[in-house]
Amino acid sequence: MKKALLYLTLCAILLSGCASHRPAAYSSDPQPQFIESGTIFDSIESDAPVLVKPEVEPTFPGGLSALYKYLAENIHYPYNALENNIKGRVYVSFIVEKDGSISTIKMIHDIGGSCGAEVVRLVRAMPKWIPAEQDGQPVRAVFTLPVSFDLR
């Protein structure tokens, strides 16, 4: 698990640098969007438990490399972050439901400049995931995603 998170973080750092070199991908949103840490988006009420460490983790279709390819191809460096030279890492967590859909997106750490809003947009637009498993059955599980914003 720790190796996977380390790999995930390293890939995010590398790919976010690639994404920041494409001027056409910059958002021209002139209004800042401030997201408070701990803010929850799209919450779903359910009696089913949410596992933090299931036997089999939820997986983006195609694995980690496909996840980072998706992020690199779809991220838009926010105009406010560009103008104010904001860089850093945004952390969000979300629940991968039994059917692979994403719910309960929670901002863990935002760096400002509309970067948190951009990550929430990306997560909302993700395709369905392969759900986590416990005892061979699909279960709800939480997944934490770091996304790096870097001006190079």
PDB file of N, CA and C in Angstrom, residues 37-107:
ATOM      1  N   SER A  37     -10.687  23.495   3.275  1.00  0.00           N
ATOM      2  CA  SER A  37     -10.329  22.116   3.563  1.00  0.00           C
ATOM      3  C   SER A  37     -11.437  21.468   4.370  1.00  0.00           C
ATOM      4  N   GLY A  38     -11.733  20.229   4.047  1.00  0.00           N
ATOM      5  CA  GLY A  38     -12.797  19.515   4.731  1.00  0.00           C
ATOM      6  C   GLY A  38     -14.144  19.655   4.050  1.00  0.00           C
ATOM      7  N   THR A  39     -14.227  20.473   2.995  1.00  0.00           N
ATOM      8  CA  THR A  39     -15.477  20.644   2.268  1.00  0.00           C
ATOM      9  C   THR A  39     -15.817  19.350   1.533  1.00  0.00           C
ATOM     10  N   ILE A  40     -17.073  18.947   1.612  1.00  0.00           N
ATOM     11  CA  ILE A  40     -17.511  17.712   0.976  1.00  0.00           C
ATOM     12  C   ILE A  40     -18.440  18.050  -0.183  1.00  0.00           C
ATOM     13  N   PHE A  41     -18.216  17.379  -1.321  1.00  0.00           N
ATOM     14  CA  PHE A  41     -19.012  17.583  -2.518  1.00  0.00           C
ATOM     15  C   PHE A  41     -19.731  16.293  -2.864  1.00  0.00           C
ATOM     16  N   ASP A  42     -20.936  16.383  -3.373  1.00  0.00           N
ATOM     17  CA  ASP A  42     -21.673  15.234  -3.906  1.00  0.00           C
ATOM     18  C   ASP A  42     -21.809  14.090  -2.904  1.00  0.00           C
ATOM     19  N   SER A  43     -22.143  14.384  -1.695  1.00  0.00           N
ATOM     20  CA  SER A  43     -22.259  13.338  -0.679  1.00  0.00           C
ATOM     21  C   SER A  43     -23.448  12.429  -0.954  1.00  0.00           C
ATOM     22  N   ILE A  44     -23.252  11.134  -0.730  1.00  0.00           N
ATOM     23  CA  ILE A  44     -24.318  10.147  -0.886  1.00  0.00           C
ATOM     24  C   ILE A  44     -24.546   9.500   0.470  1.00  0.00           C
ATOM     25  N   GLU A  45     -25.777   9.503   0.898  1.00  0.00           N
ATOM     26  CA  GLU A  45     -26.130   8.850   2.159  1.00  0.00           C
ATOM     27  C   GLU A  45     -26.286   7.353   1.906  1.00  0.00           C
ATOM     28  N   SER A  46     -25.611   6.547   2.693  1.00  0.00           N
ATOM     29  CA  SER A  46     -25.696   5.102   2.535  1.00  0.00           C
ATOM     30  C   SER A  46     -25.414   4.445   3.873  1.00  0.00           C
ATOM     31  N   ASP A  47     -26.076   3.321   4.095  1.00  0.00           N
ATOM     32  CA  ASP A  47     -25.842   2.562   5.318  1.00  0.00           C
ATOM     33  C   ASP A  47     -24.655   1.618   5.177  1.00  0.00           C
ATOM     34  N   ALA A  48     -24.200   1.381   3.950  1.00  0.00           N
ATOM     35  CA  ALA A  48     -23.079   0.476   3.729  1.00  0.00           C
ATOM     36  C   ALA A  48     -21.798   1.107   4.266  1.00  0.00           C
ATOM     37  N   PRO A  49     -20.980   0.312   4.960  1.00  0.00           N
ATOM     38  CA  PRO A  49     -19.738   0.865   5.512  1.00  0.00           C
ATOM     39  C   PRO A  49     -18.753   1.240   4.410  1.00  0.00           C
ATOM     40  N   VAL A  50     -17.890   2.192   4.712  1.00  0.00           N
ATOM     41  CA  VAL A  50     -16.840   2.604   3.793  1.00  0.00           C
ATOM     42  C   VAL A  50     -15.524   2.099   4.367  1.00  0.00           C
ATOM     43  N   LEU A  51     -14.825   1.278   3.603  1.00  0.00           N
ATOM     44  CA  LEU A  51     -13.566   0.712   4.072  1.00  0.00           C
ATOM     45  C   LEU A  51     -12.407   1.625   3.711  1.00  0.00           C
ATOM     46  N   VAL A  52     -11.460   1.735   4.636  1.00  0.00           N
ATOM     47  CA  VAL A  52     -10.270   2.530   4.404  1.00  0.00           C
ATOM     48  C   VAL A  52      -9.162   1.647   3.836  1.00  0.00           C
ATOM     49  N   LYS A  53      -9.074   0.412   4.300  1.00  0.00           N
ATOM     50  CA  LYS A  53      -8.053  -0.521   3.821  1.00  0.00           C
ATOM     51  C   LYS A  53      -8.697  -1.849   3.440  1.00  0.00           C
ATOM     52  N   PRO A  54      -9.352  -1.897   2.288  1.00  0.00           N
ATOM     53  CA  PRO A  54      -9.953  -3.166   1.853  1.00  0.00           C
ATOM     54  C   PRO A  54      -8.869  -4.137   1.397  1.00  0.00           C
ATOM     55  N   GLU A  55      -9.240  -5.395   1.262  1.00  0.00           N
ATOM     56  CA  GLU A  55      -8.290  -6.404   0.785  1.00  0.00           C
ATOM     57  C   GLU A  55      -7.758  -6.048  -0.595  1.00  0.00           C
ATOM     58  N   VAL A  56      -8.652  -5.608  -1.485  1.00  0.00           N
ATOM     59  CA  VAL A  56      -8.264  -5.188  -2.836  1.00  0.00           C
ATOM     60  C   VAL A  56      -8.682  -3.732  -2.991  1.00  0.00           C
ATOM     61  N   GLU A  57      -7.727  -2.870  -3.251  1.00  0.00           N
ATOM     62  CA  GLU A  57      -7.986  -1.433  -3.384  1.00  0.00           C
ATOM     63  C   GLU A  57      -8.808  -1.130  -4.643  1.00  0.00           C
ATOM     64  N   PRO A  58      -9.561  -0.020  -4.639  1.00  0.00           N
ATOM     65  CA  PRO A  58     -10.236   0.390  -5.871  1.00  0.00           C
ATOM     66  C   PRO A  58      -9.177   0.791  -6.901  1.00  0.00           C
ATOM     67  N   THR A  59      -9.499   0.595  -8.179  1.00  0.00           N
ATOM     68  CA  THR A  59      -8.523   0.841  -9.240  1.00  0.00           C
ATOM     69  C   THR A  59      -9.152   1.640 -10.369  1.00  0.00           C
ATOM     70  N   PHE A  60      -8.416   2.625 -10.846  1.00  0.00           N
ATOM     71  CA  PHE A  60      -8.821   3.357 -12.039  1.00  0.00           C
ATOM     72  C   PHE A  60      -8.707   2.390 -13.212  1.00  0.00           C
ATOM     73  N   PRO A  61      -9.648   2.422 -14.173  1.00  0.00           N
ATOM     74  CA  PRO A  61      -9.567   1.503 -15.317  1.00  0.00           C
ATOM     75  C   PRO A  61      -8.225   1.659 -16.041  1.00  0.00           C
ATOM     76  N   GLY A  62      -7.452   0.611 -16.088  1.00  0.00           N
ATOM     77  CA  GLY A  62      -6.138   0.663 -16.729  1.00  0.00           C
ATOM     78  C   GLY A  62      -4.998   0.847 -15.742  1.00  0.00           C
ATOM     79  N   GLY A  63      -5.316   1.055 -14.462  1.00  0.00           N
ATOM     80  CA  GLY A  63      -4.286   1.172 -13.433  1.00  0.00           C
ATOM     81  C   GLY A  63      -3.784   2.586 -13.212  1.00  0.00           C
ATOM     82  N   LEU A  64      -2.712   2.689 -12.432  1.00  0.00           N
ATOM     83  CA  LEU A  64      -2.162   3.995 -12.063  1.00  0.00           C
ATOM     84  C   LEU A  64      -1.656   4.777 -13.275  1.00  0.00           C
ATOM     85  N   SER A  65      -1.035   4.078 -14.220  1.00  0.00           N
ATOM     86  CA  SER A  65      -0.523   4.793 -15.388  1.00  0.00           C
ATOM     87  C   SER A  65      -1.675   5.429 -16.172  1.00  0.00           C
ATOM     88  N   ALA A  66      -2.791   4.740 -16.268  1.00  0.00           N
ATOM     89  CA  ALA A  66      -3.963   5.303 -16.962  1.00  0.00           C
ATOM     90  C   ALA A  66      -4.544   6.477 -16.175  1.00  0.00           C
ATOM     91  N   LEU A  67      -4.520   6.393 -14.851  1.00  0.00           N
ATOM     92  CA  LEU A  67      -5.001   7.500 -14.017  1.00  0.00           C
ATOM     93  C   LEU A  67      -4.172   8.748 -14.268  1.00  0.00           C
ATOM     94  N   TYR A  68      -2.848   8.592 -14.271  1.00  0.00           N
ATOM     95  CA  TYR A  68      -1.994   9.758 -14.480  1.00  0.00           C
ATOM     96  C   TYR A  68      -2.057  10.275 -15.909  1.00  0.00           C
ATOM     97  N   LYS A  69      -2.302   9.400 -16.848  1.00  0.00           N
ATOM     98  CA  LYS A  69      -2.502   9.845 -18.225  1.00  0.00           C
ATOM     99  C   LYS A  69      -3.789  10.674 -18.303  1.00  0.00           C
ATOM    100  N   TYR A  70      -4.842  10.188 -17.644  1.00  0.00           N
ATOM    101  CA  TYR A  70      -6.111  10.926 -17.599  1.00  0.00           C
ATOM    102  C   TYR A  70      -5.890  12.314 -16.990  1.00  0.00           C
ATOM    103  N   LEU A  71      -5.176  12.368 -15.865  1.00  0.00           N
ATOM    104  CA  LEU A  71      -4.936  13.655 -15.203  1.00  0.00           C
ATOM    105  C   LEU A  71      -4.135  14.588 -16.111  1.00  0.00           C
ATOM    106  N   ALA A  72      -3.062  14.066 -16.706  1.00  0.00           N
ATOM    107  CA  ALA A  72      -2.204  14.899 -17.553  1.00  0.00           C
ATOM    108  C   ALA A  72      -2.956  15.444 -18.765  1.00  0.00           C
ATOM    109  N   GLU A  73      -3.831  14.635 -19.339  1.00  0.00           N
ATOM    110  CA  GLU A  73      -4.556  15.056 -20.540  1.00  0.00           C
ATOM    111  C   GLU A  73      -5.730  15.987 -20.251  1.00  0.00           C
ATOM    112  N   ASN A  74      -6.228  15.966 -19.026  1.00  0.00           N
ATOM    113  CA  ASN A  74      -7.462  16.714 -18.733  1.00  0.00           C
ATOM    114  C   ASN A  74      -7.292  17.873 -17.769  1.00  0.00           C
ATOM    115  N   ILE A  75      -6.146  18.002 -17.145  1.00  0.00           N
ATOM    116  CA  ILE A  75      -5.972  19.073 -16.159  1.00  0.00           C
ATOM    117  C   ILE A  75      -5.810  20.420 -16.868  1.00  0.00           C
ATOM    118  N   HIS A  76      -6.404  21.440 -16.294  1.00  0.00           N
ATOM    119  CA  HIS A  76      -6.289  22.812 -16.784  1.00  0.00           C
ATOM    120  C   HIS A  76      -5.688  23.625 -15.653  1.00  0.00           C
ATOM    121  N   TYR A  77      -4.476  24.140 -15.853  1.00  0.00           N
ATOM    122  CA  TYR A  77      -3.853  24.953 -14.807  1.00  0.00           C
ATOM    123  C   TYR A  77      -4.681  26.225 -14.683  1.00  0.00           C
ATOM    124  N   PRO A  78      -5.295  26.460 -13.523  1.00  0.00           N
ATOM    125  CA  PRO A  78      -6.178  27.625 -13.382  1.00  0.00           C
ATOM    126  C   PRO A  78      -5.457  28.960 -13.605  1.00  0.00           C
ATOM    127  N   TYR A  79      -6.146  29.860 -14.252  1.00  0.00           N
ATOM    128  CA  TYR A  79      -5.604  31.185 -14.551  1.00  0.00           C
ATOM    129  C   TYR A  79      -5.145  31.899 -13.276  1.00  0.00           C
ATOM    130  N   ASN A  80      -5.951  31.816 -12.222  1.00  0.00           N
ATOM    131  CA  ASN A  80      -5.598  32.489 -10.961  1.00  0.00           C
ATOM    132  C   ASN A  80      -4.300  31.941 -10.385  1.00  0.00           C
ATOM    133  N   ALA A  81      -4.099  30.640 -10.490  1.00  0.00           N
ATOM    134  CA  ALA A  81      -2.869  30.032  -9.983  1.00  0.00           C
ATOM    135  C   ALA A  81      -1.676  30.465 -10.832  1.00  0.00           C
ATOM    136  N   LEU A  82      -1.872  30.564 -12.132  1.00  0.00           N
ATOM    137  CA  LEU A  82      -0.801  31.023 -13.018  1.00  0.00           C
ATOM    138  C   LEU A  82      -0.409  32.460 -12.699  1.00  0.00           C
ATOM    139  N   GLU A  83      -1.405  33.325 -12.620  1.00  0.00           N
ATOM    140  CA  GLU A  83      -1.155  34.745 -12.375  1.00  0.00           C
ATOM    141  C   GLU A  83      -0.476  34.996 -11.032  1.00  0.00           C
ATOM    142  N   ASN A  84      -0.769  34.159 -10.048  1.00  0.00           N
ATOM    143  CA  ASN A  84      -0.223  34.355  -8.698  1.00  0.00           C
ATOM    144  C   ASN A  84       0.909  33.387  -8.367  1.00  0.00           C
ATOM    145  N   ASN A  85       1.417  32.703  -9.401  1.00  0.00           N
ATOM    146  CA  ASN A  85       2.535  31.779  -9.237  1.00  0.00           C
ATOM    147  C   ASN A  85       2.283  30.749  -8.129  1.00  0.00           C
ATOM    148  N   ILE A  86       1.073  30.215  -8.099  1.00  0.00           N
ATOM    149  CA  ILE A  86       0.699  29.232  -7.081  1.00  0.00           C
ATOM    150  C   ILE A  86       1.050  27.845  -7.583  1.00  0.00           C
ATOM    151  N   LYS A  87       1.776  27.120  -6.760  1.00  0.00           N
ATOM    152  CA  LYS A  87       2.119  25.745  -7.083  1.00  0.00           C
ATOM    153  C   LYS A  87       2.096  24.932  -5.805  1.00  0.00           C
ATOM    154  N   GLY A  88       1.964  23.644  -5.948  1.00  0.00           N
ATOM    155  CA  GLY A  88       1.906  22.766  -4.789  1.00  0.00           C
ATOM    156  C   GLY A  88       1.049  21.552  -5.082  1.00  0.00           C
ATOM    157  N   ARG A  89       0.638  20.894  -4.033  1.00  0.00           N
ATOM    158  CA  ARG A  89      -0.115  19.655  -4.185  1.00  0.00           C
ATOM    159  C   ARG A  89      -1.475  19.780  -3.520  1.00  0.00           C
ATOM    160  N   VAL A  90      -2.514  19.403  -4.257  1.00  0.00           N
ATOM    161  CA  VAL A  90      -3.883  19.377  -3.757  1.00  0.00           C
ATOM    162  C   VAL A  90      -4.208  17.923  -3.426  1.00  0.00           C
ATOM    163  N   TYR A  91      -4.839  17.698  -2.285  1.00  0.00           N
ATOM    164  CA  TYR A  91      -5.245  16.354  -1.889  1.00  0.00           C
ATOM    165  C   TYR A  91      -6.762  16.307  -1.773  1.00  0.00           C
ATOM    166  N   VAL A  92      -7.355  15.320  -2.446  1.00  0.00           N
ATOM    167  CA  VAL A  92      -8.783  15.071  -2.306  1.00  0.00           C
ATOM    168  C   VAL A  92      -8.973  13.598  -1.983  1.00  0.00           C
ATOM    169  N   SER A  93     -10.044  13.325  -1.266  1.00  0.00           N
ATOM    170  CA  SER A  93     -10.428  11.925  -1.070  1.00  0.00           C
ATOM    171  C   SER A  93     -11.839  11.780  -1.600  1.00  0.00           C
ATOM    172  N   PHE A  94     -12.168  10.568  -1.981  1.00  0.00           N
ATOM    173  CA  PHE A  94     -13.505  10.299  -2.478  1.00  0.00           C
ATOM    174  C   PHE A  94     -13.818   8.838  -2.228  1.00  0.00           C
ATOM    175  N   ILE A  95     -15.094   8.526  -2.318  1.00  0.00           N
ATOM    176  CA  ILE A  95     -15.528   7.146  -2.119  1.00  0.00           C
ATOM    177  C   ILE A  95     -15.778   6.523  -3.490  1.00  0.00           C
ATOM    178  N   VAL A  96     -15.189   5.344  -3.684  1.00  0.00           N
ATOM    179  CA  VAL A  96     -15.490   4.545  -4.863  1.00  0.00           C
ATOM    180  C   VAL A  96     -16.597   3.586  -4.431  1.00  0.00           C
ATOM    181  N   GLU A  97     -17.761   3.773  -5.021  1.00  0.00           N
ATOM    182  CA  GLU A  97     -18.930   2.969  -4.651  1.00  0.00           C
ATOM    183  C   GLU A  97     -18.814   1.540  -5.187  1.00  0.00           C
ATOM    184  N   LYS A  98     -19.731   0.679  -4.767  1.00  0.00           N
ATOM    185  CA  LYS A  98     -19.732  -0.720  -5.191  1.00  0.00           C
ATOM    186  C   LYS A  98     -19.844  -0.878  -6.698  1.00  0.00           C
ATOM    187  N   ASP A  99     -20.494   0.093  -7.359  1.00  0.00           N
ATOM    188  CA  ASP A  99     -20.648   0.017  -8.818  1.00  0.00           C
ATOM    189  C   ASP A  99     -19.518   0.745  -9.555  1.00  0.00           C
ATOM    190  N   GLY A 100     -18.537   1.278  -8.818  1.00  0.00           N
ATOM    191  CA  GLY A 100     -17.403   1.964  -9.422  1.00  0.00           C
ATOM    192  C   GLY A 100     -17.584   3.456  -9.582  1.00  0.00           C
ATOM    193  N   SER A 101     -18.769   3.966  -9.264  1.00  0.00           N
ATOM    194  CA  SER A 101     -18.990   5.408  -9.375  1.00  0.00           C
ATOM    195  C   SER A 101     -18.287   6.138  -8.229  1.00  0.00           C
ATOM    196  N   ILE A 102     -18.087   7.417  -8.416  1.00  0.00           N
ATOM    197  CA  ILE A 102     -17.404   8.263  -7.427  1.00  0.00           C
ATOM    198  C   ILE A 102     -18.444   9.063  -6.660  1.00  0.00           C
ATOM    199  N   SER A 103     -18.277   9.131  -5.336  1.00  0.00           N
ATOM    200  CA  SER A 103     -19.173   9.957  -4.516  1.00  0.00           C
ATOM    201  C   SER A 103     -18.374  10.574  -3.383  1.00  0.00           C
ATOM    202  N   THR A 104     -18.989  11.465  -2.675  1.00  0.00           N
ATOM    203  CA  THR A 104     -18.444  12.093  -1.473  1.00  0.00           C
ATOM    204  C   THR A 104     -17.002  12.552  -1.679  1.00  0.00           C
ATOM    205  N   ILE A 105     -16.821  13.483  -2.590  1.00  0.00           N
ATOM    206  CA  ILE A 105     -15.507  14.070  -2.834  1.00  0.00           C
ATOM    207  C   ILE A 105     -15.227  15.044  -1.689  1.00  0.00           C
ATOM    208  N   LYS A 106     -14.092  14.863  -1.022  1.00  0.00           N
ATOM    209  CA  LYS A 106     -13.754  15.709   0.119  1.00  0.00           C
ATOM    210  C   LYS A 106     -12.390  16.350  -0.101  1.00  0.00           C
ATOM    211  N   MET A 107     -12.338  17.669   0.006  1.00  0.00           N
ATOM    212  CA  MET A 107     -11.087  18.398  -0.124  1.00  0.00           C
ATOM    213  C   MET A 107     -10.299  18.229   1.175  1.00  0.00           C
TER     214      MET A 107
END
